[in-house]
Each structure stands twice: as structure tokens, then as C-alpha cells.
Amino acid sequence: MSGPRRKRSRIQKRPGITRRSFLKGLGLGTAGVTGIGLLPACTSDNNTALTDNRTTPSEGPPSQNVQFLHSVASGDPAFDSVVLWTRVTPDNAPENTNRTVAGRVDVFKDEALTLFVKSVNFQTSAAKDFTVKLICDGLEQDTVYFYQFRSNGKTSPVGRTRTTPAAGNKRPLNFGVVSCSSLAHGFFNAYAKLAERDDIDAIIHLGDYIYEYGTGQYGNVREYEPATEIVTLSDYRTRHAQYKRDEDLQKLHERFPFITIWDDHESTNNSYRDGAENHTEGAEGVWEERKGFAQRAYDEWMPIRLPEAGNQSKIFRRVQFGDMVDLFLLDTRLFDRDIEAATPVNPTDGVASQPDRTMIGEEQYNFLINGMRGSQAQWKLIGNQVVFHQWIIKPGLNNPAPAQLGELLAPSGLNGDAWDGYSAERQRIINALRGDDGGEPIDNVVILTGDVHSAWVADITDNPNQPVDAVGGYNPLTGQGSVATEFVVSSVTSPGLDVPNQVIESIRLTSPHIKHVNVTERGYSVLRVAADKTTCEYWAVDTILERGGSEQLSATFDVATGANRITQQGVFPVDEVIGLLGV
């Protein structure tokens, strides 16, 4: 999501898309190893063998004063393992670069910590920013565990986590889905409300977990650490550390395992493989180095399981939940993304529709399509950073020199930072879902998206403005022609789209595949996946300007098994933007 874009001066930044420039661009004017005994062991994420016998001291008398200021977290669960994370803060940590800190984590089956499962020793140092990340394996499938870290006589808060169902298990699943938490814009009440729930299996975080700006550059409710825009490895570590001290985020991490992907603000605004809009080469260092700093800090501070050990630049991966869900997590930012197109997309330059233009690249495309085709799960979820479905303002402008009526009626892209700016690769994915690439069709695909700080619900189709589905079109009354569905979740705190209401209304009027829009609410979603349907609930908090407040169910939408389209809406909210029912 475009945040502030820099001016020539580094002192002040301006909003990404002003109402005047946006309307002008649209032509609308100015608007493991077995341990002692029979208990299976945990292993560290670098495959170091660790003991699991709690009766053998893993730490002697306290040798230094430490604290667990950043609580605990877990993530990337599997049927037999889960990532456990914490950060141990020793006194004068920055001045003691050669210091190491040792300790252990104890794992239990009950919150009272009486049903002991295993222990594992750890050692960390300044080289890892004193973070600790262990892959704890040998666990039972679909089981809740509790864990606590210990070091030098101090104990961390108790964390709760859960392994996934194993193959053959097809129980219903519930996911909390969140994105875009700008600390400077307010308090994380959405996280707090999610942490109060008892019906969540895991949290899917779709990116913009942190923001890179300095104090006052983008939001002014809370101040940042450091106060300047983050550029160096120390900067990124410090910003992650500040976020991990937020009490509401801590509560959510302590309660449920996270499954995360980064978006742009974990590095900097509108980043891509070879650069970023919010990066000045030279003045802010070398892009490859800055990107590497951001990726390293993310790996250190997030409970993520890298798909390739030691490769901090690759995060696209698959998380399996028995026979009910396969979750495919993409990287549409840093792995193989070309520079973004203009917003709004310029239909006369043909950039967005270039066939060799890539958002995810060949390796990631094959990971996604081959993985979904080989999946035995009933539902295939795609965790994706940027909006996949079309935002259409003027139908028929996708090709500057249309040769036939079909091209003339093709939809124009609007958001150059999203899949609208990479339309050929998007069409390739749509073709694969339909089976037009020579492979089998892929059913029951649901795309989960963040980035745009607003809620959107849409069917996925080639051309929403072509009413004949038999020739690649879409029937908005029946949903025929749709190959998948997309739920774009609202932000935790980040501000809604800075575009005029009439633009949103125009998008709705010319985009019959879009079933719901809300650009004002902040909150989270709950995705409920069952054998007969998948349901997305939109929950809105009433304030972000102070901690606390209430929440309400704003909207719900269903996708029936085998339908590949939005089939039912349980709540019919009034869209605040355009005053129409969300249908």
C-alpha cells in the first residue's frame, strides 16, 4: 500500500496518491535429535541438537541480569512441530557485542504448567540480536501446548500454541486474518480483540507488520523508535523490538501461532526486487544491503520457518492443515517483482499488460500452481500481499490499439502497485485455475489479501465487463465465469484509501465482480473453513485513538464448496462510502 512518497527534500513527505493527482490521472478532473529418555527432542532452526531432560540443569547460577521484555511467540505450525520464539535482553546489550546468553524453554500440555512434555536448551548472542528461535518437533498433531522460556533465574510470560491437524484429519478450521498495523496511527485494538477469542487455530498476518517511517512522517498518534526512518540493520531491529513491546500485540502472540509474510513496509514503501519508491540510492545506502538488513531483522524477530535454511530472502512456502486446508504463502514484493506501474494504470503505454512482466516470477508461479494441483486438501488458501482482482474505472482501456471488440471490452487496471499492474501474469494464474493451461482445473481457491487498508470482496474472473461467461466473461447475477474468490481484509490501524468517494463508487459501478467495499473501518477478519463452505467475517473496532473500546461484526460472506464464487452473504451492511447495500 502506498504510504507517503518522498519529495526532493528528506525533511517532509507527502501522501502517496492525492485526490487531485488521482482524478487527473483518471481523466476525471480535480477531484531433530532424540534426547535423554523417551521424549523426542526439539531442534534449533540451524539444526543444532538440544537436550530435553528438564532434570539436567541447563543453566547454572545467574551469571548476568536479563529480562524478557518482548514476551514470546510461536509460528508456522506443522502437525508435529512449531516454531517457538523469544528475545532475551541482557543489561547493556548493545555495549556487549561478544556476550552470549543461555537458557531453556519448557513445554507443557496445560496452562498450569504441570503436564511436562520436554525442555530444550538455547544459546543466543548479539549476532542474533539476542533473539531465540527454535523448531520444536516430536509433538502430537492438533494439540494445544504451553511453553515458557527461562534464563539466569528469570522466566518469560507463558505462551500458548497449537500444532496442525495431520493428513486424514478434516476438522473445520478458524483463522484470524490481519494486516497493516501502523503504530503511529493508533493502538492495536484489533489484536487485543482477536486475543480474547477462543475459536482461532492460527493467525495469518498478510504483511506490513511494522512500518519504516520516522516519527510524524506517517501518522502522529504514537512515536517511533528510532525516531528516524529505518535504514540500517540496527534500525530495523530497534523497530521490531518496539512493536514486540506493544501489550496488545504481545497478547495475540502469546495466544496463537502466527503465519506471516512481509509486504513492503517491512523494508520500505512500494519495494520490489531491485529497489523501492521510498529508497534514495546513496543517501540511504545500497538497496541490496538495505533489503538484506530488513530481511535479516524479519527472520530474527518473527516466528517464521524459512523454506530454505539460511536463505532469508525466500519466504514463499506452504503450511498444511490436514486434509482441510493447504495455505500457500506468496512473496509479491521482494523475491522477483518488477518495478510497479503507474497508479492509475496508464492504458496507453501498455506496461501493465507486457507478457514478460512479473509479480512473482517463474519459480514462485510453479510453486503455487503445481502445489495447488498436487494438493489433497479440500481448500487451497493463498496468502497474498496485494489486491488480485481488477479495480476498473473505465472498461475497455487495457489495450491502447484494440484489434477486436473483445480487446476493446477488456478491463483496464487501476492500481499499478497491485496485480492490476501485472495483468499478463495474473491472467496466466486465472488460466491455470480454469485449466486452460493444459492442466486440471483447480477448485476451492480463496485468496487472502491485505495492503490497501480497506475491505473488498470479489469473484476472480478474466473480464468482469464481458457478460458472456462462455467466452471468458462473467455473469454477475449467477457468478458464472468466476474461478476463485478473494477476501481483502481491512487494516489494524493504517488509514483507509486516500481516494475520493466518487472513485470508489465508479469502481463499484464498473466492477460487477466486486461484492463489497468498506474503506473506513479498522479491524480484523475471521476465516472459517468447513467441508461445505468457507466464510469470511469482517470485525470492526470502534476506535484506534485510544486503547480499548468495542467491536462489531460488520459483514460476512460465504463461498460454497465447488462454487468458486461468492454464494451467500450472512450480513448485509451499508457501505459507508457509497450508501449502497454490500451486495
XYZ file of C-alpha atoms in Angstrom:
583
model
C 0.000 0.000 0.000
C 1.413 3.360 -0.941
C 2.203 5.358 2.134
C 3.832 8.750 1.959
C 6.105 9.246 -1.038
C 9.202 11.373 -0.637
C 9.652 14.836 -2.012
C 13.071 16.033 -3.082
C 13.593 17.159 0.478
C 14.165 14.431 3.097
C 12.553 16.570 5.796
C 8.922 16.226 4.824
C 6.983 13.572 2.913
C 3.625 13.768 1.242
C 0.722 11.316 0.878
C 1.064 8.680 -1.834
C -1.892 9.489 -4.123
C -3.528 12.856 -3.703
C -7.143 13.293 -4.686
C -6.163 15.862 -7.314
C -3.432 13.750 -8.961
C -5.530 10.589 -8.767
C -8.526 12.143 -10.526
C -6.315 13.888 -13.026
C -4.710 10.553 -13.915
C -8.150 9.083 -14.441
C -9.196 11.924 -16.666
C -11.879 12.985 -14.163
C -10.627 16.442 -13.373
C -9.545 17.594 -9.920
C -11.365 15.570 -7.626
C 15.511 -33.179 15.445
C 17.722 -35.424 17.574
C 16.361 -37.782 20.307
C 17.281 -36.557 23.785
C 17.700 -38.304 27.122
C 14.919 -40.721 27.947
C 11.965 -41.369 25.668
C 10.950 -37.765 24.982
C 11.521 -36.583 21.409
C 13.756 -33.564 21.126
C 13.410 -30.048 19.877
C 15.929 -28.687 17.444
C 17.049 -25.149 16.750
C 16.397 -23.588 13.390
C 20.039 -24.225 12.484
C 19.649 -27.956 13.262
C 21.703 -27.884 16.475
C 20.889 -30.847 18.737
C 19.440 -29.873 22.117
C 18.691 -31.787 25.308
C 15.145 -32.307 26.506
C 15.740 -33.518 30.082
C 14.482 -30.869 32.482
C 16.129 -32.640 35.458
C 19.566 -31.864 33.976
C 20.377 -28.235 34.745
C 20.507 -26.208 31.565
C 21.665 -23.110 33.387
C 23.790 -22.579 36.443
C 23.533 -19.748 38.940
C 22.604 -16.429 37.353
C 25.667 -15.006 35.659
C 24.002 -11.847 34.356
C 20.826 -9.849 34.679
C 18.350 -10.452 31.844
C 14.740 -9.599 31.025
C 12.035 -10.914 28.686
C 10.796 -7.517 27.539
C 9.358 -8.751 24.235
C 7.337 -11.687 25.580
C 7.072 -14.887 23.473
C 5.648 -16.014 20.160
C 5.094 -19.140 18.096
C 4.588 -19.668 14.411
C 4.472 -21.787 11.260
C 2.876 -24.813 12.959
C 3.035 -28.290 11.445
C 1.321 -31.499 12.574
C 4.387 -32.485 14.645
C 6.279 -29.239 15.290
C 6.081 -25.489 15.780
C 8.467 -22.536 15.923
C 8.980 -21.076 19.432
C 10.419 -17.560 19.757
C 11.533 -15.062 22.355
C 14.096 -12.324 22.882
C 16.327 -12.242 25.967
C 17.516 -8.736 26.835
C 20.726 -8.607 28.885
C 21.898 -5.463 30.625
C 23.961 -3.194 28.383
C 23.302 -5.484 25.411
C 24.479 -3.043 22.719
C 27.817 -2.495 24.514
C 28.489 -6.229 24.910
C 28.723 -7.499 21.361
C 30.652 -10.626 22.369
C 28.251 -11.651 25.120
C 26.234 -14.850 24.901
C 23.102 -15.688 26.860
C 21.943 -19.231 27.668
C 18.661 -20.627 28.886
C 15.926 -23.120 28.095
C 12.298 -23.397 27.120
C 9.916 -25.799 28.860
C 6.895 -27.195 27.024
C 3.710 -28.433 28.715
C 0.240 -29.670 27.860
C -1.570 -27.483 30.359
C -1.696 -23.797 31.187
C -0.823 -24.503 34.824
C 2.499 -25.943 33.584
C 2.130 -29.253 35.417
C 1.913 -31.710 32.483
C 5.526 -31.509 31.375
C 6.395 -32.523 27.802
C 10.020 -31.520 27.211
C 12.755 -28.949 27.669
C 15.302 -27.568 25.280
C 18.406 -25.510 25.901
C 19.274 -22.442 23.864
C 22.125 -20.008 23.459
C 21.914 -16.642 21.769
C 24.109 -13.612 21.257
C 24.344 -10.169 19.743
C 24.839 -11.804 16.346
C 21.126 -12.734 16.516
C 20.160 -9.554 18.398
C 19.653 -11.881 21.383
C 16.582 -13.409 19.747
C 15.829 -17.107 20.207
C 14.042 -19.207 17.600
C 13.607 -22.968 17.982
C 11.799 -25.516 15.871
C 10.229 -27.762 18.497
C 9.421 -31.129 16.938
C 8.158 -34.549 18.014
C 4.809 -33.083 19.059
C 1.323 -34.564 18.707
C -0.957 -33.470 15.898
C -3.786 -30.998 16.506
C -2.753 -30.418 20.113
C -2.552 -27.299 22.288
C 0.767 -26.738 24.085
C 2.019 -24.161 26.569
C 5.623 -23.012 26.833
C 7.852 -20.773 28.954
C 11.433 -19.597 28.461
C 13.942 -19.381 31.338
C 17.331 -17.678 31.603
C 19.517 -16.653 34.547
C 16.712 -17.148 37.056
C 14.155 -15.136 35.064
C 11.081 -16.545 33.299
C 9.135 -15.283 30.312
C 5.368 -14.973 30.071
C 3.640 -18.267 29.259
C 2.788 -18.804 25.618
C 0.100 -20.970 24.089
C 0.366 -22.619 20.680
C -1.185 -25.415 18.645
C 0.009 -27.956 16.109
C -1.947 -28.518 12.913
C -4.165 -31.492 12.069
C -2.317 -34.302 10.282
C -3.178 -35.954 6.972
C -6.580 -37.647 7.176
C -7.919 -35.057 9.619
C -10.609 -32.864 8.091
C -11.978 -30.888 11.014
C -13.187 -27.304 10.493
C -10.611 -24.560 11.000
C -10.731 -20.907 12.024
C -8.078 -18.335 11.184
C -7.640 -14.778 12.349
C -6.545 -12.683 9.366
C -4.836 -9.305 9.822
C -2.621 -6.797 8.018
C -1.237 -3.273 8.084
C -0.511 -2.179 11.645
C 0.895 1.347 11.606
C 1.901 2.063 15.185
C 1.961 5.795 14.509
C -1.730 5.799 13.536
C -3.078 4.344 16.762
C -3.497 1.411 19.094
C -3.753 -2.241 18.140
C -7.263 -2.890 19.478
C -7.895 -5.361 16.668
C -5.059 -7.506 18.036
C -6.491 -7.245 21.542
C -9.967 -8.329 20.425
C -8.560 -11.273 18.476
C -6.572 -12.346 21.546
C -9.818 -12.583 23.530
C -11.248 -15.228 21.182
C -11.328 -18.948 21.926
C -12.142 -20.113 18.384
C -8.887 -19.426 16.489
C -6.393 -22.043 15.253
C -3.764 -19.634 13.911
C -3.214 -16.013 12.897
C -2.456 -15.255 9.247
C -0.610 -11.941 9.022
C -0.526 -10.666 5.436
C 2.174 -8.062 5.891
C 3.006 -4.517 6.943
C 3.595 -5.905 10.430
C 5.921 -2.930 11.011
C 6.268 0.425 9.220
C 9.554 2.040 8.278
C 8.736 5.748 8.665
C 10.083 8.150 11.244
C 8.034 9.896 13.907
C 5.471 12.250 12.369
C 6.110 11.194 8.766
C 3.034 8.945 8.517
C 0.684 9.188 11.495
C 1.238 11.030 14.755
C -0.654 9.153 17.485
C 2.444 7.310 18.729
C 6.162 7.977 18.306
C 8.593 5.568 16.671
C 11.854 4.023 17.825
C 14.181 5.067 16.347
C 12.624 8.455 15.638
C 14.010 8.483 12.089
C 13.149 6.340 9.082
C 14.760 2.918 9.479
C 17.611 2.131 7.092
C 20.347 0.156 8.894
C 20.242 -3.302 10.462
C 20.218 -1.689 13.912
C 17.283 0.494 12.856
C 15.183 -2.450 11.659
C 15.967 -4.430 14.813
C 15.001 -1.489 17.001
C 11.674 -1.015 15.209
C 10.807 -4.726 15.503
C 11.708 -4.556 19.183
C 9.363 -1.613 19.708
C 6.482 -3.465 18.066
C 7.136 -6.581 20.138
C 6.776 -4.486 23.311
C 3.231 -3.445 22.429
C 0.958 -5.075 25.010
C -1.863 -5.928 22.604
C 0.449 -7.493 20.039
C 2.128 -9.436 22.851
C -1.237 -10.811 23.970
C -2.005 -12.083 20.484
C 1.421 -13.681 20.036
C 1.104 -15.345 23.439
C -2.268 -16.789 22.486
C -1.959 -18.174 18.927
C 0.714 -19.243 16.436
C 1.367 -16.722 13.656
C 1.849 -17.482 9.952
C 3.372 -14.396 8.359
C 4.533 -12.847 5.115
C 6.097 -9.454 4.604
C 4.666 -6.704 2.434
C 6.510 -3.511 1.521
C 6.759 -1.647 4.819
C 8.846 -4.367 6.451
C 11.525 -2.955 4.135
C 10.183 0.353 2.740
C 7.211 1.707 0.819
C 6.471 0.164 -2.595
C 9.537 -2.050 -2.575
C 10.331 -4.543 -5.301
C 13.212 -6.841 -6.272
C 15.618 -4.118 -7.416
C 14.560 -1.036 -5.474
C 11.766 0.880 -3.795
C 9.848 4.113 -4.212
C 10.841 5.144 -0.688
C 14.569 4.476 -1.071
C 17.156 7.002 -2.215
C 20.189 5.147 -3.501
C 23.341 6.528 -1.952
C 21.745 8.791 0.619
C 20.083 5.738 2.208
C 22.774 3.265 1.295
C 22.726 0.496 -1.292
C 19.304 -1.065 -1.907
C 20.547 -4.654 -1.842
C 22.126 -4.027 1.550
C 19.070 -2.262 2.953
C 16.808 -5.028 1.691
C 19.133 -7.584 3.289
C 19.019 -5.733 6.624
C 15.216 -5.747 6.544
C 15.061 -9.451 5.674
C 17.596 -10.400 8.343
C 15.781 -8.487 11.082
C 12.483 -10.018 9.961
C 13.932 -13.522 10.227
C 15.376 -12.774 13.669
C 12.282 -11.145 15.142
C 9.448 -13.153 13.570
C 8.459 -16.786 14.364
C 8.843 -17.774 10.726
C 10.188 -21.093 9.419
C 12.303 -20.380 6.352
C 11.632 -22.793 3.470
C 15.370 -22.899 2.776
C 17.549 -22.834 5.898
C 19.788 -19.777 5.899
C 18.109 -18.121 2.887
C 16.467 -15.076 4.449
C 15.316 -13.733 1.073
C 12.856 -16.563 0.398
C 9.631 -16.739 2.415
C 7.096 -18.249 -0.014
C 6.070 -21.564 1.487
C 3.214 -23.977 2.188
C 1.529 -24.679 5.537
C -0.747 -27.723 5.665
C -3.743 -28.237 7.946
C -4.641 -31.898 7.454
C -6.952 -32.615 4.553
C -8.966 -29.427 5.007
C -6.557 -26.594 4.102
C -3.316 -26.018 2.252
C -2.125 -22.443 2.774
C 0.207 -21.144 0.053
C 2.099 -18.037 1.138
C 3.493 -15.799 -1.603
C 6.084 -13.034 -1.783
C 4.739 -10.427 -4.188
C 7.283 -7.834 -3.060
C 10.962 -8.683 -2.807
C 11.589 -12.025 -4.496
C 11.040 -11.469 -8.220
C 8.816 -8.427 -8.658
C 9.415 -5.892 -11.407
C 9.028 -2.194 -10.662
C 5.411 -1.116 -10.203
C 3.359 0.501 -12.927
C 1.820 3.925 -12.565
C -1.312 4.425 -10.467
C -3.780 4.770 -12.026
C -2.503 2.407 -14.717
C -1.802 4.233 -17.974
C -3.621 2.203 -20.646
C -1.712 3.862 -23.484
C 1.798 2.777 -22.543
C 0.979 -0.945 -22.379
C 3.320 -1.514 -19.415
C 0.855 -3.396 -17.203
C -0.023 -5.943 -19.893
C 3.520 -6.785 -21.032
C 3.727 -10.604 -21.169
C 7.184 -10.807 -19.566
C 6.277 -8.529 -16.676
C 6.361 -10.410 -13.367
C 4.940 -10.060 -9.878
C 6.042 -13.456 -8.511
C 8.289 -14.963 -11.216
C 8.574 -18.430 -12.712
C 9.891 -20.275 -9.649
C 7.132 -18.955 -7.435
C 4.469 -19.462 -10.111
C 5.427 -23.150 -10.378
C 5.458 -23.469 -6.588
C 1.915 -22.115 -6.464
C 0.238 -23.827 -9.414
C 1.983 -27.193 -9.102
C 1.440 -27.153 -5.363
C -2.277 -26.477 -5.669
C -2.685 -29.110 -8.383
C -0.932 -31.692 -6.216
C -2.790 -30.721 -3.051
C -5.066 -33.248 -1.364
C -6.701 -30.561 0.759
C -10.283 -29.558 0.110
C -9.493 -25.824 0.247
C -6.495 -24.013 -1.196
C -5.853 -20.658 0.501
C -3.411 -18.154 -0.976
C -1.797 -15.674 1.385
C -1.051 -12.757 -0.921
C 0.073 -9.230 -0.166
C -1.594 -7.113 -2.875
C -5.063 -6.995 -4.445
C -5.553 -9.695 -7.099
C -8.946 -8.800 -8.590
C -9.367 -5.904 -11.018
C -10.234 -2.392 -9.943
C -11.969 -0.980 -13.015
C -12.745 2.674 -13.519
C -13.112 2.805 -17.331
C -13.855 -0.514 -19.055
C -12.119 -1.014 -22.389
C -8.770 0.751 -21.847
C -6.488 -2.215 -21.258
C -5.118 -2.211 -24.814
C -4.166 1.068 -26.499
C -4.918 -0.228 -30.016
C -7.665 -2.862 -29.736
C -7.910 -5.157 -32.738
C -11.317 -6.549 -31.949
C -14.325 -5.999 -29.766
C -13.131 -8.449 -27.123
C -9.970 -6.451 -26.545
C -11.886 -3.210 -26.559
C -14.049 -4.503 -23.730
C -11.109 -5.875 -21.727
C -10.870 -4.317 -18.267
C -8.398 -1.578 -17.531
C -6.177 -1.867 -14.484
C -6.362 0.820 -11.842
C -3.892 0.016 -9.038
C -0.418 -0.248 -10.583
C 1.112 -1.435 -7.304
C -1.246 -4.438 -7.214
C -1.963 -7.211 -9.744
C -3.619 -4.606 -11.993
C -0.064 -3.591 -12.862
C 0.922 -7.165 -13.760
C -2.114 -8.254 -15.741
C -0.441 -10.819 -18.016
C 0.898 -12.844 -15.085
C -2.463 -12.539 -13.336
C -4.180 -13.878 -16.447
C -1.734 -16.786 -16.523
C -2.809 -17.741 -12.997
C -6.502 -17.400 -13.910
C -5.938 -19.634 -16.941
C -4.330 -22.265 -14.730
C -7.201 -22.159 -12.232
C -9.637 -22.746 -15.087
C -7.454 -25.458 -16.643
C -6.765 -23.517 -19.834
C -3.020 -24.136 -19.492
C -3.396 -27.830 -20.294
C -3.610 -28.955 -16.677
C -6.534 -29.874 -14.489
C -8.780 -27.077 -13.185
C -8.180 -26.079 -9.574
C -11.278 -25.616 -7.432
C -11.920 -24.148 -3.986
C -9.253 -21.440 -4.170
C -9.626 -18.479 -1.795
C -7.180 -15.566 -1.967
C -6.459 -13.627 1.229
C -5.064 -10.127 0.786
C -4.022 -7.095 2.819
C -2.092 -3.961 1.793
C -4.862 -1.475 0.877
C -6.209 -0.706 4.379
C -9.768 -1.490 3.347
C -12.205 -4.370 2.900
C -13.033 -5.785 -0.537
C -14.839 -8.992 -1.510
C -14.686 -10.158 -5.110
C -15.038 -13.004 -7.571
C -11.952 -13.716 -9.698
C -12.615 -13.694 -13.433
C -10.918 -12.706 -16.705
C -13.216 -9.896 -17.721
C -15.936 -8.727 -15.353
C -17.420 -6.489 -18.066
C -17.942 -9.260 -20.606
C -21.361 -10.717 -19.656
C -20.981 -13.950 -21.661
C -19.084 -16.356 -19.428
C -18.727 -18.908 -22.242
C -16.175 -16.649 -23.942
C -14.197 -15.733 -20.845
C -16.722 -13.305 -19.444
C -18.606 -13.112 -16.181
C -22.271 -13.213 -15.249
C -22.662 -11.021 -12.167
C -26.123 -12.437 -11.399
C -25.017 -16.080 -11.201
C -21.259 -15.763 -10.684
C -20.623 -17.984 -13.677
C -17.171 -17.310 -15.104
C -15.564 -16.905 -11.685
C -12.621 -19.245 -10.984
C -11.864 -18.246 -7.369
C -12.710 -15.676 -4.712
C -10.769 -13.001 -2.858
C -11.185 -11.530 0.616
C -9.211 -8.327 1.141
C -9.059 -7.606 4.865
C -9.131 -4.176 6.474
C -6.141 -2.805 8.359
C -5.400 -2.979 12.068
C -4.691 0.778 12.220
C -3.395 2.066 8.878
C -5.614 4.740 7.264
C -8.112 3.887 4.531
C -7.692 4.656 0.860
C -6.908 8.290 0.156
C -9.139 8.464 -2.894
C -12.394 10.352 -3.403
C -15.714 8.694 -2.722
C -16.752 9.076 -6.345
C -13.783 6.964 -7.432
C -14.846 4.150 -5.113
C -18.390 4.470 -6.412
C -17.150 4.345 -10.006
C -15.144 1.226 -9.278
C -18.249 -0.434 -7.860
C -20.448 0.569 -10.770
C -17.990 -0.691 -13.404
C -16.795 -3.755 -11.462
C -19.692 -6.206 -11.075
C -17.371 -8.881 -9.679
C -16.821 -6.782 -6.550
C -19.425 -7.682 -3.934
C -18.436 -5.435 -1.031
C -16.277 -2.405 -0.287
C -15.586 -0.662 3.004
C -12.722 1.845 3.174
C -13.382 3.348 6.609
C -13.308 0.509 9.123
C -10.273 -0.788 11.018
C -10.245 -4.317 12.425
C -9.624 -7.941 11.518
C -11.259 -10.902 9.811
C -12.067 -14.432 10.884
C -11.939 -17.052 8.125
C -13.988 -20.147 8.947
C -13.198 -23.156 6.737
C -15.510 -26.172 6.770
C -16.398 -29.051 4.476
C -19.413 -27.318 2.954
C -18.239 -23.705 2.799
C -15.659 -21.090 3.708
C -16.925 -17.979 5.489
C -15.138 -14.675 5.980
C -16.294 -12.458 8.839
C -15.272 -8.797 8.960
C -14.940 -7.423 12.505
C -14.543 -3.680 13.096
C -13.215 -1.899 16.186
C -14.801 1.375 17.223
C -11.563 3.276 17.888
C -7.812 3.176 17.365
C -7.070 6.527 19.017
C -7.021 5.005 22.492
C -6.500 1.514 23.850
C -9.687 -0.497 24.431
C -13.153 0.056 23.051
C -15.624 -2.326 21.462
C -16.011 -4.318 18.253
C -18.863 -5.321 15.986
C -19.459 -7.828 13.198
C -19.520 -5.704 10.061
C -20.092 -8.238 7.258
C -19.936 -11.936 6.414
C -19.594 -13.681 3.067
C -19.669 -17.371 2.104
C -18.086 -19.460 -0.623
C -19.741 -22.847 -1.102
C -17.596 -25.878 -1.834
C -17.131 -26.270 -5.578
C -18.792 -22.942 -6.413
C -15.634 -20.818 -6.869
C -17.669 -17.670 -6.317
C -19.340 -15.704 -3.557
C -22.590 -17.559 -2.983
C -24.147 -16.078 0.144
C -23.856 -13.103 2.424
C -24.914 -13.518 6.010
C -24.913 -9.822 6.899
C -25.914 -7.000 4.554
C -24.048 -3.957 5.829
C -24.473 -0.472 4.465
C -21.275 0.578 2.734
C -20.293 3.812 4.409
C -18.612 5.113 1.293
C -21.418 4.906 -1.225
C -24.553 4.285 0.808
C -25.402 1.052 -1.012
C -26.050 -2.376 0.383
C -22.954 -4.580 0.284
C -24.257 -6.916 -2.400
